[in-house]
Short mmCIF file of C-alpha atoms and ligand atoms in Angstrom, two decimals:
data_model
loop_
_atom_site.label_atom_id
_atom_site.label_comp_id
_atom_site.label_asym_id
_atom_site.label_seq_id
_atom_site.Cartn_x
_atom_site.Cartn_y
_atom_site.Cartn_z
CA MET A 30 140.74 69.44 101.29
CA THR A 31 144.34 68.63 101.36
CA ALA A 32 145.15 65.35 103.55
CA GLN A 33 147.77 66.15 106.50
CA HIS A 34 148.83 62.18 106.61
CA PRO A 35 152.07 62.06 104.94
CA SER A 36 151.08 59.32 102.28
CA LEU A 37 147.99 61.39 101.76
CA VAL A 38 149.31 64.32 100.45
CA GLY A 39 148.05 65.97 97.63
CA ILE A 40 144.83 64.06 97.66
CA ASP A 41 141.57 65.75 97.72
CA ILE A 42 140.27 63.72 100.19
CA ARG A 43 136.20 64.71 100.00
CA ALA A 44 136.36 64.47 96.16
CA GLU A 45 137.98 61.02 96.97
CA ILE A 46 134.90 59.79 98.91
CA GLU A 47 132.50 61.13 96.48
CA ARG A 48 134.07 59.29 93.73
CA LEU A 49 134.52 55.92 95.88
CA ARG A 50 131.03 56.03 97.49
CA ARG A 51 129.36 56.39 93.68
CA GLU A 52 131.72 53.60 92.25
CA LYS A 53 131.13 51.36 95.17
CA ASN A 54 127.51 51.63 96.16
CA VAL A 55 128.44 52.62 99.19
CA VAL A 56 125.76 53.92 102.36
CA ILE A 57 127.66 56.04 104.62
CA LEU A 58 126.01 56.17 108.28
CA ALA A 59 126.74 58.22 110.97
CA HIS A 60 126.12 58.40 114.81
CA TYR A 61 125.05 61.76 116.22
CA TYR A 62 128.24 61.51 118.29
CA GLN A 63 130.82 61.76 115.39
CA LYS A 64 132.26 64.93 113.91
CA PRO A 65 130.31 67.48 112.08
CA GLU A 66 132.69 66.68 108.95
CA LEU A 67 131.55 63.12 108.85
CA GLN A 68 128.00 63.89 109.61
CA ASP A 69 127.61 66.25 106.84
CA LEU A 70 128.83 63.79 104.14
CA ALA A 71 126.75 60.70 105.43
CA ASP A 72 123.68 59.52 103.65
CA PHE A 73 121.76 59.33 107.17
CA VAL A 74 122.37 60.56 110.62
CA GLY A 75 120.82 58.93 113.52
CA ASP A 76 120.67 56.98 116.91
CA SER A 77 121.37 52.92 117.54
CA LEU A 78 118.16 52.16 116.63
CA GLU A 79 117.37 54.23 113.40
CA LEU A 80 120.66 53.14 112.35
CA SER A 81 120.28 49.90 113.04
CA ARG A 82 117.24 49.96 110.93
CA LYS A 83 118.93 51.86 107.91
CA ALA A 84 121.62 48.68 108.35
CA ALA A 85 118.64 46.80 108.06
CA GLU A 86 117.31 48.22 105.10
CA THR A 87 119.78 49.67 102.81
CA ASP A 88 120.34 48.39 99.18
CA ALA A 89 123.66 49.68 98.95
CA GLU A 90 126.35 47.10 98.66
CA VAL A 91 128.88 48.27 101.27
CA ILE A 92 128.03 49.73 104.43
CA ALA A 93 130.51 52.41 105.85
CA PHE A 94 129.66 52.92 109.30
CA CYS A 95 131.06 56.50 111.24
CA GLY A 96 130.14 55.36 114.78
CA VAL A 97 131.91 52.56 117.02
CA LYS A 98 132.62 49.04 116.70
CA PHE A 99 129.62 47.97 118.04
CA MET A 100 127.39 49.58 116.08
CA ALA A 101 129.01 48.29 112.75
CA GLU A 102 128.84 44.41 114.18
CA VAL A 103 125.02 45.43 113.74
CA ALA A 104 124.76 46.79 110.69
CA LYS A 105 126.87 43.19 109.84
CA ILE A 106 124.59 41.13 111.64
CA LEU A 107 121.23 42.57 110.23
CA SER A 108 122.81 42.52 106.65
CA PRO A 109 125.34 39.77 106.32
CA GLU A 110 125.81 39.76 102.75
CA LYS A 111 127.00 43.66 102.57
CA THR A 112 130.37 44.33 103.50
CA VAL A 113 130.34 46.54 106.34
CA ILE A 114 133.85 49.26 106.99
CA LEU A 115 134.17 51.16 110.28
CA PRO A 116 137.32 53.70 109.72
CA ASP A 117 139.02 53.07 112.74
CA MET A 118 138.33 49.42 114.26
CA ASN A 119 139.72 50.79 117.45
CA ALA A 120 136.83 52.72 118.20
CA GLY A 121 135.17 50.42 121.10
CA CYS A 122 133.01 51.75 123.91
CA SER A 123 133.30 51.59 127.74
CA LEU A 124 130.28 49.43 128.09
CA GLU A 125 131.16 47.08 126.06
CA ASP A 126 134.54 46.72 127.73
CA ALA A 127 132.51 46.67 131.17
CA CYS A 128 130.85 42.80 130.34
CA PRO A 129 133.14 40.49 129.33
CA PRO A 130 130.72 37.79 127.70
CA ALA A 131 132.68 35.17 129.77
CA ARG A 132 131.33 37.07 133.07
CA PHE A 133 127.84 37.71 131.48
CA LYS A 134 127.28 34.23 130.54
CA ALA A 135 128.38 33.12 134.01
CA PHE A 136 126.10 35.67 135.91
CA ARG A 137 123.17 34.29 133.58
CA GLU A 138 123.90 31.24 134.51
CA ALA A 139 123.55 32.03 137.94
CA HIS A 140 119.92 33.35 137.58
CA PRO A 141 118.23 31.46 135.29
CA ASP A 142 114.76 32.54 136.39
CA HIS A 143 115.62 36.10 134.97
CA ILE A 144 115.79 36.93 130.96
CA ALA A 145 118.39 39.39 129.44
CA LEU A 146 117.41 42.34 128.54
CA THR A 147 120.50 44.31 127.32
CA TYR A 148 121.02 47.35 125.92
CA ILE A 149 122.78 47.48 122.27
CA ASN A 150 126.35 48.90 123.61
CA CYS A 151 127.77 45.40 124.18
CA SER A 152 129.42 42.73 121.84
CA THR A 153 128.31 40.52 119.37
CA GLU A 154 128.95 37.88 121.73
CA VAL A 155 126.54 39.74 124.75
CA LYS A 156 124.11 40.16 122.19
CA ALA A 157 123.90 36.14 121.41
CA LEU A 158 123.79 35.75 125.25
CA SER A 159 120.99 38.17 125.57
CA ASP A 160 117.30 37.59 125.04
CA ILE A 161 116.01 40.89 123.89
CA ILE A 162 118.11 44.37 122.89
CA VAL A 163 116.94 47.66 123.41
CA THR A 164 118.10 51.20 122.43
CA SER A 165 117.69 54.11 124.55
CA SER A 166 114.91 55.35 122.28
CA SER A 167 113.25 51.40 122.31
CA ALA A 168 114.11 50.61 126.22
CA GLU A 169 110.49 51.97 127.25
CA THR A 170 108.43 50.39 125.00
CA ILE A 171 110.00 47.06 124.98
CA LEU A 172 110.11 47.26 128.87
CA GLN A 173 106.10 47.91 129.21
CA GLN A 174 105.65 44.55 126.80
CA ILE A 175 107.12 42.11 129.52
CA PRO A 176 105.13 40.61 131.86
CA LYS A 177 105.39 42.43 135.30
CA ASP A 178 106.37 39.37 137.12
CA GLN A 179 109.03 38.29 134.38
CA LYS A 180 112.14 38.94 136.15
CA ILE A 181 115.06 40.95 134.56
CA ILE A 182 118.68 41.12 134.35
CA PHE A 183 119.79 45.12 132.82
CA GLY A 184 122.96 45.22 131.27
CA PRO A 185 125.39 46.44 130.74
CA ASP A 186 124.44 50.54 131.60
CA ARG A 187 123.36 50.53 135.00
CA HIS A 188 122.59 54.10 134.99
CA LEU A 189 119.60 53.52 131.75
CA GLY A 190 118.66 50.39 134.08
CA GLY A 191 118.58 52.11 136.97
CA TYR A 192 116.78 55.47 135.33
CA LEU A 193 113.85 52.65 134.11
CA SER A 194 113.46 50.59 136.93
CA ARG A 195 113.14 53.95 139.31
CA LYS A 196 110.80 55.13 136.08
CA PHE A 197 108.57 51.86 135.96
CA ASN A 198 109.05 50.93 139.62
CA ARG A 199 110.16 47.59 138.41
CA GLU A 200 113.37 45.99 140.05
CA MET A 201 115.68 44.60 137.66
CA LEU A 202 119.37 42.99 138.22
CA LEU A 203 121.90 45.88 137.03
CA TRP A 204 124.99 44.96 135.49
CA PRO A 205 127.54 47.41 137.13
CA GLY A 206 128.81 49.05 133.32
CA VAL A 207 129.01 52.80 132.88
CA CYS A 208 129.35 55.23 130.06
CA ILE A 209 132.78 56.87 130.83
CA VAL A 210 131.48 59.90 128.46
CA HIS A 211 128.19 60.20 130.45
CA GLU A 212 129.59 59.71 133.82
CA ALA A 213 131.99 62.45 133.63
CA PHE A 214 129.27 65.11 133.68
CA SER A 215 129.56 67.41 136.63
CA GLU A 216 126.49 68.27 138.90
CA THR A 217 128.40 71.15 140.20
CA GLU A 218 129.50 72.74 136.97
CA LEU A 219 125.54 71.82 135.46
CA LEU A 220 124.22 73.87 138.67
CA LYS A 221 126.58 76.98 138.01
CA LEU A 222 125.00 76.76 134.27
CA LYS A 223 121.72 76.38 134.96
CA ALA A 224 121.95 79.57 137.81
CA GLN A 225 123.48 81.54 134.80
CA HIS A 226 120.32 80.24 132.15
CA PRO A 227 117.63 80.33 134.79
CA GLY A 228 115.21 79.74 132.18
CA ALA A 229 116.51 76.96 129.99
CA PRO A 230 115.68 73.34 130.14
CA ILE A 231 118.38 70.64 130.76
CA ALA A 232 117.98 67.53 128.64
CA ALA A 233 119.90 64.47 129.71
CA HIS A 234 121.07 60.90 128.13
CA PRO A 235 119.89 58.28 130.68
CA GLU A 236 123.25 57.15 130.22
CA CYS A 237 123.87 60.22 132.63
CA PRO A 238 123.96 59.31 136.58
CA PRO A 239 121.11 60.37 138.55
CA THR A 240 123.07 63.17 140.14
CA ILE A 241 122.51 64.75 136.54
CA VAL A 242 119.19 63.13 135.40
CA ASP A 243 117.11 64.24 138.44
CA HIS A 244 118.04 68.09 137.19
CA ALA A 245 116.78 67.25 133.77
CA ASP A 246 113.32 68.59 132.34
CA TYR A 247 113.81 65.84 129.66
CA VAL A 248 115.26 63.01 129.32
CA GLY A 249 115.90 60.69 126.26
CA SER A 250 117.71 59.05 123.16
CA THR A 251 119.69 61.60 121.12
CA SER A 252 116.91 61.64 118.56
CA GLY A 253 114.55 62.00 121.82
CA ILE A 254 116.56 65.05 122.78
CA LEU A 255 116.97 66.32 119.31
CA ASN A 256 112.94 66.20 118.92
CA TYR A 257 112.69 67.81 122.49
CA ALA A 258 114.80 70.98 120.88
CA LYS A 259 112.43 71.41 117.99
CA ALA A 260 109.26 71.41 120.11
CA MET A 261 110.51 73.13 123.14
CA THR A 262 109.06 77.06 123.05
CA GLY A 263 112.30 78.55 124.61
CA ASP A 264 115.28 79.24 122.97
CA THR A 265 117.94 77.87 124.96
CA LEU A 266 118.59 74.33 125.93
CA ILE A 267 121.34 72.82 128.03
CA VAL A 268 122.36 69.56 126.46
CA ALA A 269 123.69 67.00 129.01
CA THR A 270 124.96 64.10 126.05
CA GLU A 271 127.78 63.85 123.72
CA PRO A 272 128.64 67.38 122.53
CA HIS A 273 128.65 66.47 118.65
CA ILE A 274 124.89 66.05 118.98
CA ILE A 275 124.54 70.16 119.08
CA HIS A 276 125.68 70.34 115.45
CA GLN A 277 122.27 68.34 113.99
CA MET A 278 120.57 71.09 116.66
CA GLN A 279 122.29 73.55 115.44
CA LEU A 280 121.35 72.77 111.56
CA ALA A 281 117.72 72.31 112.26
CA MET A 282 117.49 75.44 114.55
CA PRO A 283 119.82 78.11 113.88
CA ASP A 284 117.95 80.60 115.57
CA LYS A 285 118.16 78.25 119.03
CA THR A 286 121.03 78.02 121.52
CA PHE A 287 122.56 74.95 122.40
CA ILE A 288 124.72 74.81 125.57
CA GLY A 289 126.46 71.52 126.26
CA ALA A 290 126.63 70.51 129.36
CA PRO A 291 129.74 70.73 131.56
CA GLY A 292 132.24 68.06 132.82
CA GLY A 293 134.65 67.96 135.11
CA ASP A 294 136.22 71.56 136.89
CA GLY A 295 134.06 72.83 133.79
CA ASN A 296 136.84 73.11 131.12
CA CYS A 297 137.36 69.82 129.92
CA ASN A 298 136.96 67.65 126.96
CA CYS A 299 135.86 64.48 129.03
CA ASN A 300 132.66 64.93 127.33
CA ILE A 301 133.59 64.10 123.76
CA CYS A 302 133.65 60.53 123.10
CA PRO A 303 136.96 59.46 122.49
CA TYR A 304 135.94 56.28 121.07
CA MET A 305 133.92 57.85 117.92
CA ALA A 306 136.48 60.53 118.08
CA LEU A 307 138.79 57.95 116.11
CA ASN A 308 136.86 58.16 112.90
CA THR A 309 138.33 60.84 110.83
CA LEU A 310 137.76 61.88 106.69
CA GLU A 311 141.16 60.46 105.81
CA LYS A 312 140.22 57.19 108.01
CA LEU A 313 136.83 56.86 105.97
CA TYR A 314 138.68 57.62 102.66
CA ILE A 315 141.12 54.70 103.07
CA SER A 316 138.46 52.53 104.35
CA LEU A 317 136.29 53.23 101.15
CA ARG A 318 139.46 52.99 98.89
CA ASP A 319 140.56 49.41 100.40
CA LEU A 320 137.15 48.40 101.78
CA SER A 321 139.07 47.95 105.05
CA PRO A 322 138.64 47.41 107.81
CA ARG A 323 135.56 45.18 107.64
CA ILE A 324 133.35 43.63 110.16
CA GLU A 325 133.35 40.15 110.05
CA ILE A 326 131.61 37.73 112.63
CA GLU A 327 131.03 33.95 112.38
CA GLU A 328 127.31 32.66 110.96
CA GLY A 329 126.53 30.72 114.15
CA LEU A 330 127.18 33.39 116.58
CA ARG A 331 125.65 35.81 114.00
CA LEU A 332 122.55 34.00 113.79
CA LYS A 333 122.26 33.83 117.91
CA ALA A 334 123.01 37.71 118.33
CA LYS A 335 120.16 38.10 115.52
CA HIS A 336 117.70 36.56 116.99
CA SER A 337 118.09 39.19 120.23
CA LEU A 338 118.10 42.30 117.66
CA ASP A 339 115.34 40.77 115.71
CA ARG A 340 113.00 41.03 118.97
CA MET A 341 113.74 44.41 119.56
CA LEU A 342 112.96 45.56 116.01
CA GLU A 343 109.77 44.02 116.22
CA MET A 344 108.74 44.92 119.77
CA ALA A 345 110.04 48.62 119.01
CA SER A 346 108.15 48.89 116.19
CA GLY A 347 106.84 52.58 115.91
CA SER A 348 109.12 53.67 118.90
CA VAL A 349 111.27 56.16 117.12
CA GLY A 350 109.71 59.58 117.93
CA LYS A 351 106.83 58.33 120.21
CA GLY A 352 108.00 55.76 122.60
CA ASP A 353 110.77 57.29 123.36
CA LEU A 354 111.86 57.81 127.70
CA GLY A 355 110.30 61.11 127.36
CA ALA A 356 109.80 63.80 129.80
CA LYS A 357 110.47 62.39 133.64
S1 SF4 B 11 129.29 58.00 124.22
FE1 SF4 B 11 129.72 56.17 126.08
S2 SF4 B 11 128.41 54.79 125.25
FE2 SF4 B 11 128.78 56.18 123.29
S3 SF4 B 11 130.27 55.02 122.07
FE3 SF4 B 11 131.32 56.70 123.48
S4 SF4 B 11 132.03 55.58 125.68
FE4 SF4 B 11 129.94 54.04 124.45
#
């Protein structure tokens, strides 16, 4: 591939990435929502929980994280001795933005009898203020281990929290954040699509609002949706999550058909995560070349955030592919 950026003209980006990853002992981790070209060259592609585990276990000296900033921060929290780079430091998340640490701290202080069960899509500061972190693939397993009489604050995703609350008949104080990508799915357009493919089940991520989740045959994390697609007997699936997951589905199941659920008027690209889309091959190359931009976290803050993440890893043990949110 020849680079388009003026300063990179003539450079074979893919060959350079291959050279640098070997020379610098790099592991490249990619989330399912990354562009296919980044997924294809990653050492491992996964969801937040799987990537957290990989980051904690790797022997590599450098972790190149193709995902968003909070994910790369989790890698640094769990592997502080490693260099963690993110191709674009502006790759944020609307859920993180919706939960400023000072407001979250005040909310916690106003509810001292509640524990904070917090979705991993948040800042390191909010993790440090939380008791237990969850991912969409570990939330069910973890929630079921918390005594019924324990009061819970769940943040920052009110749709995931609401889904868990309804499924387990468990009241929780919900922080009012949303994922702008999953919030954008259109119920009207989904029902039109369903009418065109009457036999096709719908698989939805629990970050979707109830108007979408209520039509789903399966609700789960990205890895859960992938497993559902492998196990289903039919040959067509409607997928209500960020559409780049479909790349892994097509690689694993070339004979099946995967249709992305529509957003807005049915023609928009509003279901592509604009933060994930900031990462490119060129930026990955530059970050490997310069070992920058790097994730740095102050040690006291890191240790506080690690506490809630360690609790997740302990409580979620064995949950990948088993304790997922599962069928409704
Ligand atoms: S898809 Fe939504 S939750 Fe995931 S990184 Fe993008 S904005 Fe955040």
